[in-house]
Coordinates of N, CA and C in Angstrom, one line a residue:
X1 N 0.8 -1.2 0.0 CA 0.0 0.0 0.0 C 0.9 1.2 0.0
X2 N 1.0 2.1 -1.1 CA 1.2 3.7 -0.9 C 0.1 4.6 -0.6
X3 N 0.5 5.3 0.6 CA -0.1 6.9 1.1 C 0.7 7.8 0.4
X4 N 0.2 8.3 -0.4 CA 0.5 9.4 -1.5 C 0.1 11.1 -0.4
X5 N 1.1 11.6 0.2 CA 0.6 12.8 0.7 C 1.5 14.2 0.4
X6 N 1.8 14.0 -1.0 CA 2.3 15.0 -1.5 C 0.9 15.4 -2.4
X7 N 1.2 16.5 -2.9 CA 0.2 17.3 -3.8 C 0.9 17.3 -5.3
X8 N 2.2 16.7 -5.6 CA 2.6 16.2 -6.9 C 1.5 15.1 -7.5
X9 N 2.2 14.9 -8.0 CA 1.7 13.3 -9.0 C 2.9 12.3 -9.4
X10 N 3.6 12.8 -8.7 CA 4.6 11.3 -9.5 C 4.4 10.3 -8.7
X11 N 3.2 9.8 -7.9 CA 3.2 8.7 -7.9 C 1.9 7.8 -8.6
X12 N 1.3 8.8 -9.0 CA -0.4 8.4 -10.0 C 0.7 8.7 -11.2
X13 N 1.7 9.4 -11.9 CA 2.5 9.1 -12.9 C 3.6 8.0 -12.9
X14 N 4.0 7.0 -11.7 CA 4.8 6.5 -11.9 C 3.4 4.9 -11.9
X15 N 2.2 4.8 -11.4 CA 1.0 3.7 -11.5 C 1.2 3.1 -12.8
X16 N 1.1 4.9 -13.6 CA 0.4 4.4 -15.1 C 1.9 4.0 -16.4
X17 N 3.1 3.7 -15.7 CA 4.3 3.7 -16.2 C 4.6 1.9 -16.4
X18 N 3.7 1.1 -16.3 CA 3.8 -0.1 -15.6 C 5.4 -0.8 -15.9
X19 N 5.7 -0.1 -14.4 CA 7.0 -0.4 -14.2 C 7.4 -1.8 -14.0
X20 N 8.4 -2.2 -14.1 CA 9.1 -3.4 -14.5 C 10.2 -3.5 -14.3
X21 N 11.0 -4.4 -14.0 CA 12.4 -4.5 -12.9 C 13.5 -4.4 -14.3
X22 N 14.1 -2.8 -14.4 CA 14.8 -2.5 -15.8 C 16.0 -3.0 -15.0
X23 N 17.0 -4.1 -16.2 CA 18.4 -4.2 -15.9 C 19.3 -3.2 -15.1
X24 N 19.1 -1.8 -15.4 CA 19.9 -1.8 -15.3 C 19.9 -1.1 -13.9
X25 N 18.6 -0.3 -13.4 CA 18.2 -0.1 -12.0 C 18.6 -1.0 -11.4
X26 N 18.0 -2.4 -12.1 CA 18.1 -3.4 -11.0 C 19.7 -4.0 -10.1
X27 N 20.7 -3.4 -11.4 CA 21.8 -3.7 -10.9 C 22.4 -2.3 -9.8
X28 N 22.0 -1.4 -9.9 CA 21.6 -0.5 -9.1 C 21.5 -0.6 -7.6
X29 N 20.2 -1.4 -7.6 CA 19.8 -2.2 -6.1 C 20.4 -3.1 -5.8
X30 N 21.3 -4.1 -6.4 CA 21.9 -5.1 -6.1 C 23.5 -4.8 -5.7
X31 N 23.7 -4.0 -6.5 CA 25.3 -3.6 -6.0 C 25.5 -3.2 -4.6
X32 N 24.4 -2.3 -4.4 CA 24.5 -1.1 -3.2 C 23.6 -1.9 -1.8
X33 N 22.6 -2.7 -2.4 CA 21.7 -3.2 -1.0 C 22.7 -4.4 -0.4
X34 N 23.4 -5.2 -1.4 CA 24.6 -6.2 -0.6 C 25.7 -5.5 -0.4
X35 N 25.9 -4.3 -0.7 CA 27.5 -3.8 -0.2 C 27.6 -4.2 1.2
X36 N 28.9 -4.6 1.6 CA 29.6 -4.9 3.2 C 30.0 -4.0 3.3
X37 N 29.9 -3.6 5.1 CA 30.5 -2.2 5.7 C 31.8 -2.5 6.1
X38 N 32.6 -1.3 6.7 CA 34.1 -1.8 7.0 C 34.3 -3.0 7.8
X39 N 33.3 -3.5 8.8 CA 33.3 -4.9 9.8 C 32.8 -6.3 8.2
X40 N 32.9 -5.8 7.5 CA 32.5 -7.3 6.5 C 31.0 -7.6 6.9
X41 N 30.3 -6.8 7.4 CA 28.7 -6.9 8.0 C 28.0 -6.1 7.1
X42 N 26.5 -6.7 7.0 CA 25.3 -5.8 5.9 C 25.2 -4.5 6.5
X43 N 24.8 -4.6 8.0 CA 24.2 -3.2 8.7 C 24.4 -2.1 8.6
X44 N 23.8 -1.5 8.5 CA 23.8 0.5 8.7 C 23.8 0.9 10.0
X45 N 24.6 2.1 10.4 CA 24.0 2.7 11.6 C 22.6 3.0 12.0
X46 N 22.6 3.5 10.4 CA 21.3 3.9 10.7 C 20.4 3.3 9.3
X47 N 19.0 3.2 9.8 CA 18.0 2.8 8.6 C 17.6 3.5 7.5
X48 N 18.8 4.1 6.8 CA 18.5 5.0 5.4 C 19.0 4.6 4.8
X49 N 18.4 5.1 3.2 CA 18.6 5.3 2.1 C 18.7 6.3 1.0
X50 N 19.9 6.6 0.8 CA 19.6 8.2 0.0 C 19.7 7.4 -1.6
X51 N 18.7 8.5 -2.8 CA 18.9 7.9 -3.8 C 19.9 8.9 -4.4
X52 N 20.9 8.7 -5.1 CA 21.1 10.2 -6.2 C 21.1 10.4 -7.3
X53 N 21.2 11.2 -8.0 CA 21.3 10.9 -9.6 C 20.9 12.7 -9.9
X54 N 20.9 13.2 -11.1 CA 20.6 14.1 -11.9 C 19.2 14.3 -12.3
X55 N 18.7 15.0 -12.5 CA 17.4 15.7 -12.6 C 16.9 14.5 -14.2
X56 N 16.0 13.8 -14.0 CA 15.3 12.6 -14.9 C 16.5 11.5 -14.9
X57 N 17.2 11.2 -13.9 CA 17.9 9.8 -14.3 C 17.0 8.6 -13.3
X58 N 15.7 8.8 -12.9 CA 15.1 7.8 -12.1 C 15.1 7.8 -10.5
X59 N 15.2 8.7 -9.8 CA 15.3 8.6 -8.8 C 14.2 8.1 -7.8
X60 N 13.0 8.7 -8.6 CA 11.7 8.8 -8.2 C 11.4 7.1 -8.1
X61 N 11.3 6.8 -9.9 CA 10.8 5.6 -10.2 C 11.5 4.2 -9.2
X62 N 12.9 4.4 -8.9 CA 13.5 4.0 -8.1 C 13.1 3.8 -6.9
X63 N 13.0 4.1 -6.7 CA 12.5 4.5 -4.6 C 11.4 3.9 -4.3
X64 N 10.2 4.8 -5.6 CA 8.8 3.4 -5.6 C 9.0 2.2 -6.2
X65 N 9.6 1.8 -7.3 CA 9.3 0.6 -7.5 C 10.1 -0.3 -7.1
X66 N 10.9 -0.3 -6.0 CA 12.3 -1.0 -5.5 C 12.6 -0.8 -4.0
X67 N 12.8 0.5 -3.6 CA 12.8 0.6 -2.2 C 11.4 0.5 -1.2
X68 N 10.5 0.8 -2.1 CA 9.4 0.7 -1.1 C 9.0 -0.5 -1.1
X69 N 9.1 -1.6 -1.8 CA 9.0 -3.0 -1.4 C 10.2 -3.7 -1.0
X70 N 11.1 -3.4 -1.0 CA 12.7 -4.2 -0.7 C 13.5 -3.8 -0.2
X71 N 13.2 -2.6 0.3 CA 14.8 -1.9 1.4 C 14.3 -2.4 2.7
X72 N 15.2 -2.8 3.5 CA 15.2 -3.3 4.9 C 13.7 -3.3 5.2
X73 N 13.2 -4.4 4.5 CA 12.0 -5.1 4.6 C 12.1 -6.3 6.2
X74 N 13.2 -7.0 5.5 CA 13.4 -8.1 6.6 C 12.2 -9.0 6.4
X75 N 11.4 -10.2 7.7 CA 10.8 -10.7 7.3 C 9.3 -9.7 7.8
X76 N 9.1 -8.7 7.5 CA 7.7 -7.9 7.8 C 7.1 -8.4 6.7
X77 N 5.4 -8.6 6.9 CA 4.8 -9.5 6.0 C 3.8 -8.4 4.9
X78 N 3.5 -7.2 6.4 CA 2.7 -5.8 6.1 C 3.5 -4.7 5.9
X79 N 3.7 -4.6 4.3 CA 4.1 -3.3 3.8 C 3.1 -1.7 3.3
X80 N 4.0 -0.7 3.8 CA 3.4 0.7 3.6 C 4.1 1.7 3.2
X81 N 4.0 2.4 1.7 CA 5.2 3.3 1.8 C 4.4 4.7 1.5
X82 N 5.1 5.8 2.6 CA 4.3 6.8 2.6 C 5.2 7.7 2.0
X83 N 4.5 8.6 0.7 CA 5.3 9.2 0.0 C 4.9 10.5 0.1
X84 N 6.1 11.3 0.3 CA 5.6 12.8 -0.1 C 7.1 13.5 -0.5
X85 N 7.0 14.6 -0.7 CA 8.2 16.1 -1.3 C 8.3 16.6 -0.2
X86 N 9.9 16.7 0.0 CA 10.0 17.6 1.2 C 9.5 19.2 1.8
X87 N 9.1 19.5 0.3 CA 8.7 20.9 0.5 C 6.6 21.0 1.1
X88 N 6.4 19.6 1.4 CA 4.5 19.1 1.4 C 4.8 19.5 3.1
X89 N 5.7 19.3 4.3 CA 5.3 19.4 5.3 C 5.3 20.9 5.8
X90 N 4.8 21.2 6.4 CA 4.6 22.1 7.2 C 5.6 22.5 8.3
X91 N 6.9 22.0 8.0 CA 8.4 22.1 9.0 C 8.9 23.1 8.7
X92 N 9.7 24.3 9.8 CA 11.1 24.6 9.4 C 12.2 24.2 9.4
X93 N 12.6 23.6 8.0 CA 14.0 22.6 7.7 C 14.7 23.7 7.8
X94 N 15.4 24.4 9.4 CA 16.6 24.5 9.7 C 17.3 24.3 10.8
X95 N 18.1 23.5 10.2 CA 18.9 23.1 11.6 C 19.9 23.9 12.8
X96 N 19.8 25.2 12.3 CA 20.1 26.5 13.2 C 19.3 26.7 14.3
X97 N 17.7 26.8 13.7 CA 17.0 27.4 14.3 C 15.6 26.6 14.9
X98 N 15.7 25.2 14.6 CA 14.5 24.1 15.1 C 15.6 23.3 15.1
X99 N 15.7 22.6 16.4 CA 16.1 21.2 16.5 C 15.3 20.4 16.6
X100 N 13.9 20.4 16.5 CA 12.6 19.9 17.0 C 12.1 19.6 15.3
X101 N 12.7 19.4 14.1 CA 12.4 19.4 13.2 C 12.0 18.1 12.5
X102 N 12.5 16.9 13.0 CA 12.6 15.8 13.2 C 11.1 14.8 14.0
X103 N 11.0 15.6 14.2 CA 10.0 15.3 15.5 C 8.7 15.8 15.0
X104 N 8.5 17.1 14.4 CA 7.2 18.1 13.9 C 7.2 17.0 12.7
X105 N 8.2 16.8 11.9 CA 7.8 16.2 11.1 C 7.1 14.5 10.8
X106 N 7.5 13.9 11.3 CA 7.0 12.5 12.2 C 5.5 13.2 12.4
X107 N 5.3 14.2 13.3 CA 3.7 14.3 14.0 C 3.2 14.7 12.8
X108 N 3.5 15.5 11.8 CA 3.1 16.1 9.9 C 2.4 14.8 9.5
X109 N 3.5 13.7 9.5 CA 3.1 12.4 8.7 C 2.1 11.5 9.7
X110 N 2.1 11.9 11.2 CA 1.2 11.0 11.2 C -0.3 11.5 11.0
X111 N -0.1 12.6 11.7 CA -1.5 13.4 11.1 C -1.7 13.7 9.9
X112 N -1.1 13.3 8.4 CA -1.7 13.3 7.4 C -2.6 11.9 7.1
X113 N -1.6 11.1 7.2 CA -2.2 9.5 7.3 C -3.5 9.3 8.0
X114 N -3.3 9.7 9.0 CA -4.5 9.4 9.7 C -6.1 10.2 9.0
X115 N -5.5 11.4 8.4 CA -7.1 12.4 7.4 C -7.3 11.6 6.1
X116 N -5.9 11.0 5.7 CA -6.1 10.2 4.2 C -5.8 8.9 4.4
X117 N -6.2 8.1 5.6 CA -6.4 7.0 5.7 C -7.4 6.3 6.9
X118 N -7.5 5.3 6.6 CA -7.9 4.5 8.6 C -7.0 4.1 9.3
X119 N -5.8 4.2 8.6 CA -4.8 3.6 9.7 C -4.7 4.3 10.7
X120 N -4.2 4.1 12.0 CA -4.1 4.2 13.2 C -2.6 4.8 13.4
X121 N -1.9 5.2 12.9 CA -0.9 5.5 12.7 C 0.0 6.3 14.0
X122 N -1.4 7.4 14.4 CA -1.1 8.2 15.5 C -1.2 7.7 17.4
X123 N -1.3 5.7 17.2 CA -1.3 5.4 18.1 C -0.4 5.4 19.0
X124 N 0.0 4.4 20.3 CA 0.4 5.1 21.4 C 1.9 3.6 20.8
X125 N 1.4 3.2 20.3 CA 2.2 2.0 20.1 C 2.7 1.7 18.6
X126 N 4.3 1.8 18.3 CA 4.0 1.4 16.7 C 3.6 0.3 16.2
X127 N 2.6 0.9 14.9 CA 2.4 -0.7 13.9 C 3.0 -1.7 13.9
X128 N 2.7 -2.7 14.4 CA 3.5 -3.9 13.6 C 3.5 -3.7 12.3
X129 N 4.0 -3.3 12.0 CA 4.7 -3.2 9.9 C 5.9 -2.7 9.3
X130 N 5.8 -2.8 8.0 CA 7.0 -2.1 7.9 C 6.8 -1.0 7.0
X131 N 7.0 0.3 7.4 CA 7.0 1.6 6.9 C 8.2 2.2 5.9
X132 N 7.7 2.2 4.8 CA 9.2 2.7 4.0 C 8.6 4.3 3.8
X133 N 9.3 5.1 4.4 CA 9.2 7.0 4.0 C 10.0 7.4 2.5
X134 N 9.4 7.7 2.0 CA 10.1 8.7 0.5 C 10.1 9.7 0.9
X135 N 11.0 10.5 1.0 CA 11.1 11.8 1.3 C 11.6 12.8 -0.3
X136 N 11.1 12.8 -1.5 CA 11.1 13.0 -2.5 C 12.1 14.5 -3.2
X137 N 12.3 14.8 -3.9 CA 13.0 16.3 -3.9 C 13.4 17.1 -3.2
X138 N 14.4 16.3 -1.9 CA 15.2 16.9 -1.1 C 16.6 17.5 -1.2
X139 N 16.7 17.8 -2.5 CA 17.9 18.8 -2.8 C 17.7 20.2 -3.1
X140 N 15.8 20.8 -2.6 CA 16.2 21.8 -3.2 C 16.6 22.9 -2.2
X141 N 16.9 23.9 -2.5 CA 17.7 24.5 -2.0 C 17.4 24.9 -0.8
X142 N 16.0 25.0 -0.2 CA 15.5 25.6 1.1 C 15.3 24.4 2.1
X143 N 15.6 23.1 1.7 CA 15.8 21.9 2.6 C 17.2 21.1 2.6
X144 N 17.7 21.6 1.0 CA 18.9 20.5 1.3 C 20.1 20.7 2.5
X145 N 20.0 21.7 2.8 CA 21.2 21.8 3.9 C 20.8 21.0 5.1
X146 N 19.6 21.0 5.8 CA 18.8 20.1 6.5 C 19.2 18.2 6.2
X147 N 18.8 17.7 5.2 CA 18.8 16.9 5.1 C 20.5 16.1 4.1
X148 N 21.4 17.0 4.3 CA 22.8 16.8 4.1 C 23.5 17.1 5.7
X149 N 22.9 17.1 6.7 CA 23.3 17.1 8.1 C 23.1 15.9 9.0
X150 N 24.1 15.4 9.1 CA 24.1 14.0 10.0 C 23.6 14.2 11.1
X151 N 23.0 15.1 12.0 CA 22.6 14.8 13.0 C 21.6 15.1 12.9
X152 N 20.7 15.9 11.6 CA 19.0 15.9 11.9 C 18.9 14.3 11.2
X153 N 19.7 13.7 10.7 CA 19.6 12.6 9.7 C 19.1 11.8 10.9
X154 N 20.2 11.4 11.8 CA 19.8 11.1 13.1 C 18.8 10.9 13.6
X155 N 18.3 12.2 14.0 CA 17.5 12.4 14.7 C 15.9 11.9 13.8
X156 N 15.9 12.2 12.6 CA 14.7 11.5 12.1 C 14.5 10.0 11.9
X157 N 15.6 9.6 11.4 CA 15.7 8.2 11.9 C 15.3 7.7 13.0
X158 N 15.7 8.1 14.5 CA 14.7 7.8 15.7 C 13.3 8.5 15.9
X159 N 13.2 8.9 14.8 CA 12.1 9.5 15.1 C 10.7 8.7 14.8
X160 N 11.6 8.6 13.6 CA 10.2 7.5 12.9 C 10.0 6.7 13.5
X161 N 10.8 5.8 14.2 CA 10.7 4.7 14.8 C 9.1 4.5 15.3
X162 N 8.7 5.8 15.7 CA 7.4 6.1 16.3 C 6.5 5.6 15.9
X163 N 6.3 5.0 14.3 CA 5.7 4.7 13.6 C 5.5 3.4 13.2
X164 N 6.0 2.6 13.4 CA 6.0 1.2 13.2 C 7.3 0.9 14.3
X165 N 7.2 -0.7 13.7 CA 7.9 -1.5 14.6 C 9.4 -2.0 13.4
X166 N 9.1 -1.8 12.3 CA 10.2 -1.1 11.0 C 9.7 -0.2 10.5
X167 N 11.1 0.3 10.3 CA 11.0 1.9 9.5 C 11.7 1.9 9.1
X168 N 12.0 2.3 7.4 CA 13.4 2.4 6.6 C 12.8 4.4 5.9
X169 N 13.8 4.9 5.8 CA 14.0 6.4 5.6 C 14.6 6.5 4.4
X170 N 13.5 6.9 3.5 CA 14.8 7.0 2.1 C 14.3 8.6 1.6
X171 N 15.9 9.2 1.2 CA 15.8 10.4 1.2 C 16.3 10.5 -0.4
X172 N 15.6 11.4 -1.3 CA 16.0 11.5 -2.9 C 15.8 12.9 -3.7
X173 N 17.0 13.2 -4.2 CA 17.0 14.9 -4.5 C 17.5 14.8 -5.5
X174 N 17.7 15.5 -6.6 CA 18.6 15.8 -7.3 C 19.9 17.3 -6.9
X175 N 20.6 16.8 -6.7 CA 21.8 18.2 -5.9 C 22.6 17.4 -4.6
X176 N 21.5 16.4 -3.8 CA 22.1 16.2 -2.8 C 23.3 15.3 -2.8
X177 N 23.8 15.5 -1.9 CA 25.5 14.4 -1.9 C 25.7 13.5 -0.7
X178 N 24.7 13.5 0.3 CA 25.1 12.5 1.6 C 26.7 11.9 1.8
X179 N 27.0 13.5 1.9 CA 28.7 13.3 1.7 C 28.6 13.5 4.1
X180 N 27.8 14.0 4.2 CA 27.8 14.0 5.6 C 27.5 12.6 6.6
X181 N 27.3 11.1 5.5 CA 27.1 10.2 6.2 C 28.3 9.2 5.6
X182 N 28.9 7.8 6.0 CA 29.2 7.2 5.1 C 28.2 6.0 4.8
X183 N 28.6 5.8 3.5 CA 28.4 5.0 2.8 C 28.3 3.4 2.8
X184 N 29.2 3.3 3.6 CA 30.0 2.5 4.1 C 29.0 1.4 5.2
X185 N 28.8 2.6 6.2 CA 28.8 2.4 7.5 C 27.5 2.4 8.1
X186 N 27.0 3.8 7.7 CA 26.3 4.6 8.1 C 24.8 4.5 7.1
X187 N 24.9 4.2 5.8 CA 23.7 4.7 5.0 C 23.9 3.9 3.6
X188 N 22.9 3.4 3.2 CA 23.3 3.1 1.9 C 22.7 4.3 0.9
X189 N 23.6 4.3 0.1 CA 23.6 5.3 -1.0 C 23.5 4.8 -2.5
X190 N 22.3 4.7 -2.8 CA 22.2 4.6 -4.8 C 22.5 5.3 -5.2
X191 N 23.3 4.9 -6.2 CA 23.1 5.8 -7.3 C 23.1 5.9 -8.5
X192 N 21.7 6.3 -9.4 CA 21.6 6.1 -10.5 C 22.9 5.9 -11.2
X193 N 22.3 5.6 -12.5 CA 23.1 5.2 -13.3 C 22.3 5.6 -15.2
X194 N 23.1 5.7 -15.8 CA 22.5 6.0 -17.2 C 21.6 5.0 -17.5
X195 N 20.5 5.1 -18.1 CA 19.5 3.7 -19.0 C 20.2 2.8 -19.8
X196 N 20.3 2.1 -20.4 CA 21.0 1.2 -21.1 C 19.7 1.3 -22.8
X197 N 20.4 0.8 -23.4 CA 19.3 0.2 -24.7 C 18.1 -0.8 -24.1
X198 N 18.7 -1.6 -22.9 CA 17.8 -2.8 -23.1 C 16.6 -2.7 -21.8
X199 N 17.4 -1.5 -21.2 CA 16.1 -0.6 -20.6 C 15.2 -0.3 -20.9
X200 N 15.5 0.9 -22.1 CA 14.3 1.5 -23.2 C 13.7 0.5 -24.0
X201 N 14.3 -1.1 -24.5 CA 13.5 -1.9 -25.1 C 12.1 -2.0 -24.2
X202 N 12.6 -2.1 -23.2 CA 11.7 -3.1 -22.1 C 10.4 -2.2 -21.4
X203 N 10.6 -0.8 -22.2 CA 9.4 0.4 -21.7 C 8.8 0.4 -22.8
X204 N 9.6 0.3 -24.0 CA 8.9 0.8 -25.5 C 7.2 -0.8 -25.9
X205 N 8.3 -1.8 -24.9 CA 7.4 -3.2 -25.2 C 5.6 -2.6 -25.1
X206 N 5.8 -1.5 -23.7 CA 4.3 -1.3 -23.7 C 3.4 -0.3 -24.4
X207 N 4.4 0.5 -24.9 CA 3.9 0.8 -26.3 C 3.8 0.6 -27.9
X208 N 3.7 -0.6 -28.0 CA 4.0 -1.6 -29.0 C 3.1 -0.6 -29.9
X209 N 1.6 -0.7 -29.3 CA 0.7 -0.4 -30.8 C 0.7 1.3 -31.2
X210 N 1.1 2.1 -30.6 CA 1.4 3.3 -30.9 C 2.5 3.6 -31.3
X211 N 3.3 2.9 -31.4 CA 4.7 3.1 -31.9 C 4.7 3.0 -33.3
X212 N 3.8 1.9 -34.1 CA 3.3 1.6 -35.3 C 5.1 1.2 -36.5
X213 N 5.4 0.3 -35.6 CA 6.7 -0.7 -36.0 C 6.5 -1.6 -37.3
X214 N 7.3 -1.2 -38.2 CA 7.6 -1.2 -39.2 C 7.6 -3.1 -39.5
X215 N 6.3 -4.2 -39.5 CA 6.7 -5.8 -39.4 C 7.6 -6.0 -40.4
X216 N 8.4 -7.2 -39.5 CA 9.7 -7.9 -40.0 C 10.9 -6.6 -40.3
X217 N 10.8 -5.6 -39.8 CA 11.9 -4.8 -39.9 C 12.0 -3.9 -38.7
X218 N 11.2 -3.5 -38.0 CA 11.1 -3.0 -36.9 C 11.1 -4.0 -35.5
X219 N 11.9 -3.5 -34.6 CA 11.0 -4.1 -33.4 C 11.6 -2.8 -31.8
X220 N 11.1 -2.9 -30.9 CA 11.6 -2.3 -30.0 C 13.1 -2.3 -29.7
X221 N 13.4 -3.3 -29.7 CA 15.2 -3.5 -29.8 C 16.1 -2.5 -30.7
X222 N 15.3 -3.0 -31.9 CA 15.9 -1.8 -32.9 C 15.8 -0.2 -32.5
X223 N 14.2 0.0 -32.4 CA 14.3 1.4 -31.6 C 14.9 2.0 -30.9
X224 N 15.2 1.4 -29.9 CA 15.8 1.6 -28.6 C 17.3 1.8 -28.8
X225 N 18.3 0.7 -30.0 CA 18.9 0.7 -30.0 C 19.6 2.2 -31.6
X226 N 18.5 2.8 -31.8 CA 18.5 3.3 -32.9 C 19.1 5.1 -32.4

């Protein structure tokens, strides 16, 4: 289940995209979700995930169709991913002047959930489930400083906790650098990567009859590869 509590659309635009596990994403997720930390161990300090990449290299499509079902899932059987833009809460993202930002924001999400759902969200006890957060275009400039600071990173990460009984944090901007956590240790870090040909075959498939392909001389391969 996605809670959609942004006022964008890219996640009613990523529904109608009928996404599909592209090569090369997929090697994306696989390099970075088994990377070992300096101890030769999976774990993170903390339960995040930043995505990065440049402005249309997937970051979005990423996050929903991959992290919200498969980042530090573990064995939780009830999945939830609540999606919004960092610029949708009602926070001051600064770490000068609210240290309490972490916290306002947590009580933002639970009280949206709870107007755009029946879940219980705001109870006294977290869900048994597993909650994946998108925190969506967090590089732009009036939040990234916020969310490139390891100790509001911190601090949101225990914050959520509030909310289930798992909680994975995945943070995605175009600009950001999560040069303040490591990689290593501390956070896993995606990072896009260019589409390949066999990418674009694999999206063009679902436009087969609009494409109006040339039989026995055309096919999506070709396109793609054209």
């Amino acid at each position: 289940k996605t809670i959609d509590l942004s006022a964008a659309e890219e996640v009613d635009q990523f529904k109608k995209r009928w996404p599909a596990d592209l090569p090369t994403v997929t090697n994306v997720w696989t390099e970075t979700s088994t990377k070992r930390n300096s101890e030769n161990k999976q774990d993170r300090s903390l339960r995040l995930g930043f995505v990065l990449g440049p402005s249309g290299s997937g970051k979005t499509f990423f996050a929903l169709h991959y992290l919200s079902r498969l980042f530090l899932v573990g064995s939780a059987k009830n999945l939830v991913t609540i999606y919004f833009q960092a610029k949708d809460p009602t926070v001051d993202f600064n770490q000068e002047t609210n240290a309490d930002a972490a916290r306002e924001l947590v009580a933002w999400i639970k009280k949206r959930v709870k107007e755009k759902t029946t879940i219980d969200i705001a109870g006294k006890k977290p869900l048994d489930m597993h909650v994946c957060i998108i925190i969506d275009e967090a590089g732009v400039a009036e939040v990234k400083g916020w969310f490139e600071d390891e100790k509001m990173l911190r601090a949101l990460c225990a914050a959520a906790k509030e909310l289930a009984t798992s909680v994975a944090v995945v943070v995605s901007g175009t600009g950001l650098t999560a040069n303040s956590v490591s990689s290593s240790d501390d956070a896993y870090v995606f990072r896009m990567k260019n589409w390949q040909a066999e990418d674009l075959a694999m999206i063009l498939d679902n436009y087969k009859t609009s494409l109006h392909l040339v039989e026995g001389k055309e096919t999506t391969k070709t396109i793609a590869n054209a």
